[in-house]
Amino acid sequence: MRRTIVAGNWKMNASKESVDELILGILSGMNEVSSEVVVCPSFPYLSQVEDLIADSQVKLGAQNLNTNSSGAFTGEVSANMIKEFGVGHVIVGHSERRSFYGETNALVAEKVKTALDNNLTPLLCVGESLEQREAGETEAVVAEQINAVIELVGVGAFSNIIIAYEPVWAIGTGKTASPEQAQAAHLFIRTLLGESNENIAQNTHILYGGSMNAANANELITCADIDGGLIGGASLKAEDFLQICKAG
Ligand code: PEP
């Protein structure tokens, strides 16, 4: 049985003041939440969030990492650095990083490997653009993204990887994939993993991401192969985020 996981990707949002308010709001409702909950603030707020969530069931994630452990990489952050702040999860391969910062399938796979080598759980994001969906390429694109990771770390490593299926056309657009569209993509991903290892396929968490909100979370999370959500915009409002955490 896969436990529901809900992760909040705050992206480049928040301030010292709003972090306090958001985390305290989330903590106030956690007694009614049975899902695993992860929050992923920007790097400057990791320490603040670490302190605020100490002794709670909320887990801490980062939004990116560099594949090197240290050195002359101005502006970058290593696995060792984020681990010093209690980070256990790291988002890898988000579509914004793939499109704005040129992250290729090969680099994303290297980042997954770096995370695993450092005992961090990668939240591996995959998903197709609108053009790719309309061209009937969804499955081919997603398979290529996942196969790049399998080729580098092996399918067995997926026992420590969380996948987030995030159709690019649904991210931040208010256009959510229908439960049928999302379920079909999730089933495809699980079947793809199953071609290499059925046990891994059945135990891998596959989250949906793309304009999930308090109103649509339940119908998505109750789909057979949807094991939770990676939430952008709605993770910045404690009440909405809590509502999603209670779904399923
Ligand atoms: C995301 O960026 O991972 C995401 C799912 O964003 P949103 O929920 O805002 O679409």
mmCIF file of C-alpha atoms and ligand atoms in Angstrom:
data_model
loop_
_atom_site.group_PDB
_atom_site.id
_atom_site.type_symbol
_atom_site.label_atom_id
_atom_site.label_comp_id
_atom_site.label_asym_id
_atom_site.label_seq_id
_atom_site.Cartn_x
_atom_site.Cartn_y
_atom_site.Cartn_z
ATOM 1 C CA MET A 1 0.000 0.000 0.000
ATOM 2 C CA ARG A 2 1.489 3.324 -1.050
ATOM 3 C CA ARG A 3 1.023 6.151 1.441
ATOM 4 C CA THR A 4 -0.156 9.492 -0.002
ATOM 5 C CA ILE A 5 2.591 12.104 -0.299
ATOM 6 C CA VAL A 6 1.910 15.812 -0.743
ATOM 7 C CA ALA A 7 4.846 18.117 -1.468
ATOM 8 C CA GLY A 8 4.744 21.895 -1.724
ATOM 9 C CA ASN A 9 7.027 23.554 -4.260
ATOM 10 C CA TRP A 10 7.198 27.160 -3.155
ATOM 11 C CA LYS A 11 9.357 28.096 -6.163
ATOM 12 C CA MET A 12 10.920 31.608 -5.876
ATOM 13 C CA ASN A 13 8.260 32.849 -3.472
ATOM 14 C CA ALA A 14 8.041 33.810 0.219
ATOM 15 C CA SER A 15 9.761 36.157 2.643
ATOM 16 C CA LYS A 16 10.997 35.705 6.213
ATOM 17 C CA GLU A 17 7.631 36.966 7.425
ATOM 18 C CA SER A 18 5.433 34.901 5.126
ATOM 19 C CA VAL A 19 7.430 31.720 5.853
ATOM 20 C CA ASP A 20 6.535 31.987 9.559
ATOM 21 C CA GLU A 21 2.876 32.535 8.752
ATOM 22 C CA LEU A 22 2.692 29.737 6.187
ATOM 23 C CA ILE A 23 4.460 27.112 8.278
ATOM 24 C CA LEU A 24 2.582 27.962 11.459
ATOM 25 C CA GLY A 25 -0.665 27.756 9.479
ATOM 26 C CA ILE A 26 0.264 24.337 8.092
ATOM 27 C CA LEU A 27 1.335 23.058 11.506
ATOM 28 C CA SER A 28 -1.949 24.146 13.039
ATOM 29 C CA GLY A 29 -3.828 21.631 10.878
ATOM 30 C CA MET A 30 -1.366 18.764 10.769
ATOM 31 C CA ASN A 31 -3.173 16.767 13.450
ATOM 32 C CA GLU A 32 -5.852 15.990 10.830
ATOM 33 C CA VAL A 33 -3.365 14.939 8.135
ATOM 34 C CA SER A 34 -2.283 11.356 7.555
ATOM 35 C CA SER A 35 -0.365 11.968 4.314
ATOM 36 C CA GLU A 36 3.373 12.432 4.265
ATOM 37 C CA VAL A 37 3.937 16.180 3.854
ATOM 38 C CA VAL A 38 7.046 17.838 2.414
ATOM 39 C CA VAL A 39 7.659 21.573 1.980
ATOM 40 C CA CYS A 40 10.285 22.848 -0.453
ATOM 41 C CA PRO A 41 11.240 26.474 0.190
ATOM 42 C CA SER A 42 13.972 28.436 -1.591
ATOM 43 C CA PHE A 43 17.469 27.903 -0.167
ATOM 44 C CA PRO A 44 17.576 31.072 2.012
ATOM 45 C CA TYR A 45 14.598 29.855 4.054
ATOM 46 C CA LEU A 46 15.734 26.277 4.699
ATOM 47 C CA SER A 47 17.146 27.097 8.133
ATOM 48 C CA GLN A 48 14.050 29.043 9.171
ATOM 49 C CA VAL A 49 11.727 26.256 8.043
ATOM 50 C CA GLU A 50 13.961 23.611 9.640
ATOM 51 C CA ASP A 51 13.528 25.337 13.009
ATOM 52 C CA LEU A 52 9.791 25.839 12.583
ATOM 53 C CA ILE A 53 9.017 22.224 11.653
ATOM 54 C CA ALA A 54 11.292 20.642 14.268
ATOM 55 C CA ASP A 55 9.281 18.072 16.258
ATOM 56 C CA SER A 56 6.510 18.027 13.634
ATOM 57 C CA GLN A 57 5.738 15.412 10.968
ATOM 58 C CA VAL A 58 6.400 17.922 8.173
ATOM 59 C CA LYS A 59 9.510 17.119 6.124
ATOM 60 C CA LEU A 60 11.879 19.503 4.408
ATOM 61 C CA GLY A 61 12.824 19.477 0.727
ATOM 62 C CA ALA A 62 15.000 21.635 -1.509
ATOM 63 C CA GLN A 63 14.213 22.749 -5.045
ATOM 64 C CA ASN A 64 17.504 21.929 -6.727
ATOM 65 C CA LEU A 65 21.069 20.741 -6.189
ATOM 66 C CA ASN A 66 24.344 20.756 -8.078
ATOM 67 C CA THR A 67 26.029 17.491 -9.045
ATOM 68 C CA ASN A 68 29.379 18.603 -7.601
ATOM 69 C CA SER A 69 30.155 18.375 -3.910
ATOM 70 C CA SER A 70 32.037 21.702 -3.682
ATOM 71 C CA GLY A 71 34.202 24.071 -5.698
ATOM 72 C CA ALA A 72 34.067 26.947 -8.134
ATOM 73 C CA PHE A 73 30.396 26.828 -9.104
ATOM 74 C CA THR A 74 29.156 30.333 -8.327
ATOM 75 C CA GLY A 75 25.535 30.478 -7.290
ATOM 76 C CA GLU A 76 25.146 26.724 -6.927
ATOM 77 C CA VAL A 77 24.313 24.592 -3.893
ATOM 78 C CA SER A 78 25.529 21.076 -3.091
ATOM 79 C CA ALA A 79 23.846 18.069 -1.523
ATOM 80 C CA ASN A 80 26.051 18.383 1.562
ATOM 81 C CA MET A 81 24.952 21.975 2.053
ATOM 82 C CA ILE A 82 21.235 21.284 1.949
ATOM 83 C CA LYS A 83 21.634 18.248 4.182
ATOM 84 C CA GLU A 84 23.075 20.493 6.890
ATOM 85 C CA PHE A 85 19.615 22.040 7.155
ATOM 86 C CA GLY A 86 17.710 18.802 7.618
ATOM 87 C CA VAL A 87 16.712 18.442 3.981
ATOM 88 C CA GLY A 88 15.651 14.907 3.036
ATOM 89 C CA HIS A 89 14.024 15.479 -0.354
ATOM 90 C CA VAL A 90 15.061 17.427 -3.419
ATOM 91 C CA ILE A 91 13.079 18.369 -6.517
ATOM 92 C CA VAL A 92 14.960 17.378 -9.670
ATOM 93 C CA GLY A 93 14.075 18.004 -13.294
ATOM 94 C CA HIS A 94 11.238 20.456 -12.734
ATOM 95 C CA SER A 95 9.999 21.685 -16.106
ATOM 96 C CA GLU A 96 10.965 25.256 -15.200
ATOM 97 C CA ARG A 97 14.556 24.118 -14.746
ATOM 98 C CA ARG A 98 14.425 22.040 -17.919
ATOM 99 C CA SER A 99 13.092 24.947 -19.992
ATOM 100 C CA PHE A 100 14.614 28.080 -18.376
ATOM 101 C CA TYR A 101 17.988 26.618 -17.369
ATOM 102 C CA GLY A 102 18.516 24.063 -20.109
ATOM 103 C CA GLU A 103 18.521 20.973 -17.905
ATOM 104 C CA THR A 104 18.686 17.942 -20.183
ATOM 105 C CA ASN A 105 17.521 14.415 -19.438
ATOM 106 C CA ALA A 106 21.191 13.484 -18.948
ATOM 107 C CA LEU A 107 21.804 16.242 -16.387
ATOM 108 C CA VAL A 108 18.562 15.466 -14.584
ATOM 109 C CA ALA A 109 19.664 11.834 -14.336
ATOM 110 C CA GLU A 110 23.034 12.967 -12.905
ATOM 111 C CA LYS A 111 21.189 15.080 -10.331
ATOM 112 C CA VAL A 112 19.047 12.098 -9.351
ATOM 113 C CA LYS A 113 22.239 10.076 -8.888
ATOM 114 C CA THR A 114 23.832 12.834 -6.794
ATOM 115 C CA ALA A 115 20.755 12.989 -4.578
ATOM 116 C CA LEU A 116 20.698 9.200 -4.112
ATOM 117 C CA ASP A 117 24.444 9.057 -3.437
ATOM 118 C CA ASN A 118 23.815 11.552 -0.641
ATOM 119 C CA ASN A 119 20.809 9.746 0.841
ATOM 120 C CA LEU A 120 18.403 12.391 -0.387
ATOM 121 C CA THR A 121 15.074 11.377 -1.938
ATOM 122 C CA PRO A 122 14.744 12.888 -5.418
ATOM 123 C CA LEU A 123 11.334 14.147 -6.466
ATOM 124 C CA LEU A 124 11.863 13.474 -10.162
ATOM 125 C CA CYS A 125 9.614 15.634 -12.341
ATOM 126 C CA VAL A 126 8.600 14.465 -15.800
ATOM 127 C CA GLY A 127 5.941 15.599 -18.221
ATOM 128 C CA GLU A 128 5.150 16.736 -21.724
ATOM 129 C CA SER A 129 4.517 20.171 -23.232
ATOM 130 C CA LEU A 130 1.206 21.061 -24.872
ATOM 131 C CA GLU A 131 2.754 20.697 -28.328
ATOM 132 C CA GLN A 132 4.040 17.249 -27.443
ATOM 133 C CA ARG A 133 0.650 16.170 -26.082
ATOM 134 C CA GLU A 134 -1.122 17.454 -29.171
ATOM 135 C CA ALA A 135 1.373 15.615 -31.372
ATOM 136 C CA GLY A 136 0.600 12.374 -29.520
ATOM 137 C CA GLU A 137 4.100 12.282 -28.021
ATOM 138 C CA THR A 138 3.232 12.252 -24.303
ATOM 139 C CA GLU A 139 4.252 8.659 -23.663
ATOM 140 C CA ALA A 140 7.422 8.871 -25.752
ATOM 141 C CA VAL A 141 8.558 12.050 -23.967
ATOM 142 C CA VAL A 142 7.861 10.725 -20.486
ATOM 143 C CA ALA A 143 9.490 7.380 -21.314
ATOM 144 C CA GLU A 144 12.623 9.159 -22.543
ATOM 145 C CA GLN A 145 12.786 11.250 -19.353
ATOM 146 C CA ILE A 146 12.426 8.205 -17.106
ATOM 147 C CA ASN A 147 14.618 5.882 -19.158
ATOM 148 C CA ALA A 148 17.496 8.377 -18.922
ATOM 149 C CA VAL A 149 17.345 7.928 -15.137
ATOM 150 C CA ILE A 150 16.930 4.145 -15.301
ATOM 151 C CA GLU A 151 19.961 3.906 -17.591
ATOM 152 C CA LEU A 152 22.151 5.774 -15.097
ATOM 153 C CA VAL A 153 20.989 4.477 -11.717
ATOM 154 C CA GLY A 154 19.055 1.306 -12.570
ATOM 155 C CA VAL A 155 15.383 0.593 -11.972
ATOM 156 C CA GLY A 156 16.110 -0.680 -8.442
ATOM 157 C CA ALA A 157 16.992 2.878 -7.399
ATOM 158 C CA PHE A 158 13.354 3.823 -7.882
ATOM 159 C CA SER A 159 12.655 2.361 -4.454
ATOM 160 C CA ASN A 160 14.210 5.650 -3.261
ATOM 161 C CA ILE A 161 12.843 7.967 -5.944
ATOM 162 C CA ILE A 162 9.478 9.735 -6.007
ATOM 163 C CA ILE A 163 8.192 10.548 -9.484
ATOM 164 C CA ALA A 164 6.061 13.621 -10.137
ATOM 165 C CA TYR A 165 4.119 13.554 -13.395
ATOM 166 C CA GLU A 166 3.678 17.218 -14.239
ATOM 167 C CA PRO A 167 2.272 18.020 -17.676
ATOM 168 C CA VAL A 168 3.958 21.318 -18.527
ATOM 169 C CA TRP A 169 0.718 22.752 -19.922
ATOM 170 C CA ALA A 170 -0.928 22.328 -16.518
ATOM 171 C CA ILE A 171 1.779 23.978 -14.396
ATOM 172 C CA GLY A 172 0.771 27.386 -13.092
ATOM 173 C CA THR A 173 -1.873 27.716 -15.799
ATOM 174 C CA GLY A 174 -5.007 26.778 -13.888
ATOM 175 C CA LYS A 175 -5.538 24.027 -16.515
ATOM 176 C CA THR A 176 -5.475 20.802 -14.542
ATOM 177 C CA ALA A 177 -5.201 17.470 -16.322
ATOM 178 C CA SER A 178 -8.493 15.618 -16.009
ATOM 179 C CA PRO A 179 -8.404 12.650 -13.633
ATOM 180 C CA GLU A 180 -8.611 10.398 -16.721
ATOM 181 C CA GLN A 181 -5.659 12.090 -18.440
ATOM 182 C CA ALA A 182 -3.585 12.047 -15.271
ATOM 183 C CA GLN A 183 -4.460 8.446 -14.394
ATOM 184 C CA ALA A 184 -3.574 7.309 -17.929
ATOM 185 C CA ALA A 185 -0.146 8.960 -17.719
ATOM 186 C CA HIS A 186 0.489 7.550 -14.241
ATOM 187 C CA LEU A 187 -0.489 4.066 -15.349
ATOM 188 C CA PHE A 188 1.839 4.415 -18.322
ATOM 189 C CA ILE A 189 4.722 5.350 -16.001
ATOM 190 C CA ARG A 190 3.988 2.474 -13.644
ATOM 191 C CA THR A 191 3.773 0.050 -16.567
ATOM 192 C CA LEU A 192 7.075 1.363 -17.911
ATOM 193 C CA LEU A 193 8.778 0.687 -14.563
ATOM 194 C CA GLY A 194 7.018 -2.685 -14.445
ATOM 195 C CA GLU A 195 8.672 -3.748 -17.691
ATOM 196 C CA SER A 196 11.940 -3.761 -15.723
ATOM 197 C CA ASN A 197 10.719 -4.614 -12.231
ATOM 198 C CA GLU A 198 7.090 -5.162 -11.239
ATOM 199 C CA ASN A 199 7.761 -4.909 -7.519
ATOM 200 C CA ILE A 200 9.453 -1.529 -7.923
ATOM 201 C CA ALA A 201 6.581 -0.389 -10.168
ATOM 202 C CA GLN A 202 3.964 -1.250 -7.560
ATOM 203 C CA ASN A 203 5.835 0.494 -4.757
ATOM 204 C CA THR A 204 6.977 3.669 -6.515
ATOM 205 C CA HIS A 205 5.108 6.826 -5.534
ATOM 206 C CA ILE A 206 3.910 8.771 -8.556
ATOM 207 C CA LEU A 207 2.581 12.229 -7.659
ATOM 208 C CA TYR A 208 0.533 14.456 -9.940
ATOM 209 C CA GLY A 209 1.503 18.117 -10.371
ATOM 210 C CA GLY A 210 -0.133 20.866 -12.387
ATOM 211 C CA SER A 211 -2.656 23.303 -10.948
ATOM 212 C CA MET A 212 -3.760 20.897 -8.244
ATOM 213 C CA ASN A 213 -5.789 22.799 -5.697
ATOM 214 C CA ALA A 214 -8.154 22.338 -2.764
ATOM 215 C CA ALA A 215 -11.112 21.837 -5.105
ATOM 216 C CA ASN A 216 -9.672 19.224 -7.478
ATOM 217 C CA ALA A 217 -7.189 17.363 -5.258
ATOM 218 C CA ASN A 218 -9.574 14.676 -4.106
ATOM 219 C CA GLU A 219 -10.676 13.493 -7.548
ATOM 220 C CA LEU A 220 -7.051 13.300 -8.670
ATOM 221 C CA ILE A 221 -5.540 11.693 -5.574
ATOM 222 C CA THR A 222 -8.226 9.011 -5.441
ATOM 223 C CA CYS A 223 -7.213 7.710 -8.901
ATOM 224 C CA ALA A 224 -5.633 4.270 -8.639
ATOM 225 C CA ASP A 225 -2.134 5.247 -9.757
ATOM 226 C CA ILE A 226 -1.965 8.773 -8.323
ATOM 227 C CA ASP A 227 -0.187 8.702 -4.992
ATOM 228 C CA GLY A 228 -0.367 12.360 -4.039
ATOM 229 C CA GLY A 229 0.589 15.733 -5.424
ATOM 230 C CA LEU A 230 3.409 18.155 -6.081
ATOM 231 C CA ILE A 231 1.782 21.498 -5.477
ATOM 232 C CA GLY A 232 2.982 24.906 -6.675
ATOM 233 C CA GLY A 233 0.658 27.876 -6.291
ATOM 234 C CA ALA A 234 -1.744 26.270 -3.826
ATOM 235 C CA SER A 235 1.118 25.332 -1.483
ATOM 236 C CA LEU A 236 1.585 29.008 -0.622
ATOM 237 C CA LYS A 237 -1.746 29.206 1.196
ATOM 238 C CA ALA A 238 -1.816 27.156 4.401
ATOM 239 C CA GLU A 239 -5.552 26.512 4.261
ATOM 240 C CA ASP A 240 -5.507 25.296 0.636
ATOM 241 C CA PHE A 241 -2.379 23.234 1.147
ATOM 242 C CA LEU A 242 -3.864 21.564 4.234
ATOM 243 C CA GLN A 243 -7.026 20.792 2.305
ATOM 244 C CA ILE A 244 -4.915 19.013 -0.335
ATOM 245 C CA CYS A 245 -2.946 17.190 2.360
ATOM 246 C CA LYS A 246 -6.240 15.825 3.705
ATOM 247 C CA ALA A 247 -7.430 14.616 0.269
ATOM 248 C CA GLY A 248 -7.448 11.020 -0.814
HETATM 249 C C1 PEP B 1 4.810 22.881 -9.871
HETATM 250 O O1 PEP B 1 5.446 23.877 -10.160
HETATM 251 O O2 PEP B 1 5.412 21.844 -9.541
HETATM 252 C C2 PEP B 1 3.347 22.959 -9.897
HETATM 253 C C3 PEP B 1 2.679 21.857 -9.885
HETATM 254 O O3 PEP B 1 2.820 24.213 -9.949
HETATM 255 P P1 PEP B 1 1.242 24.601 -9.886
HETATM 256 O O4 PEP B 1 0.625 23.764 -8.826
HETATM 257 O O5 PEP B 1 1.238 26.059 -9.550
HETATM 258 O O6 PEP B 1 0.691 24.307 -11.233
#
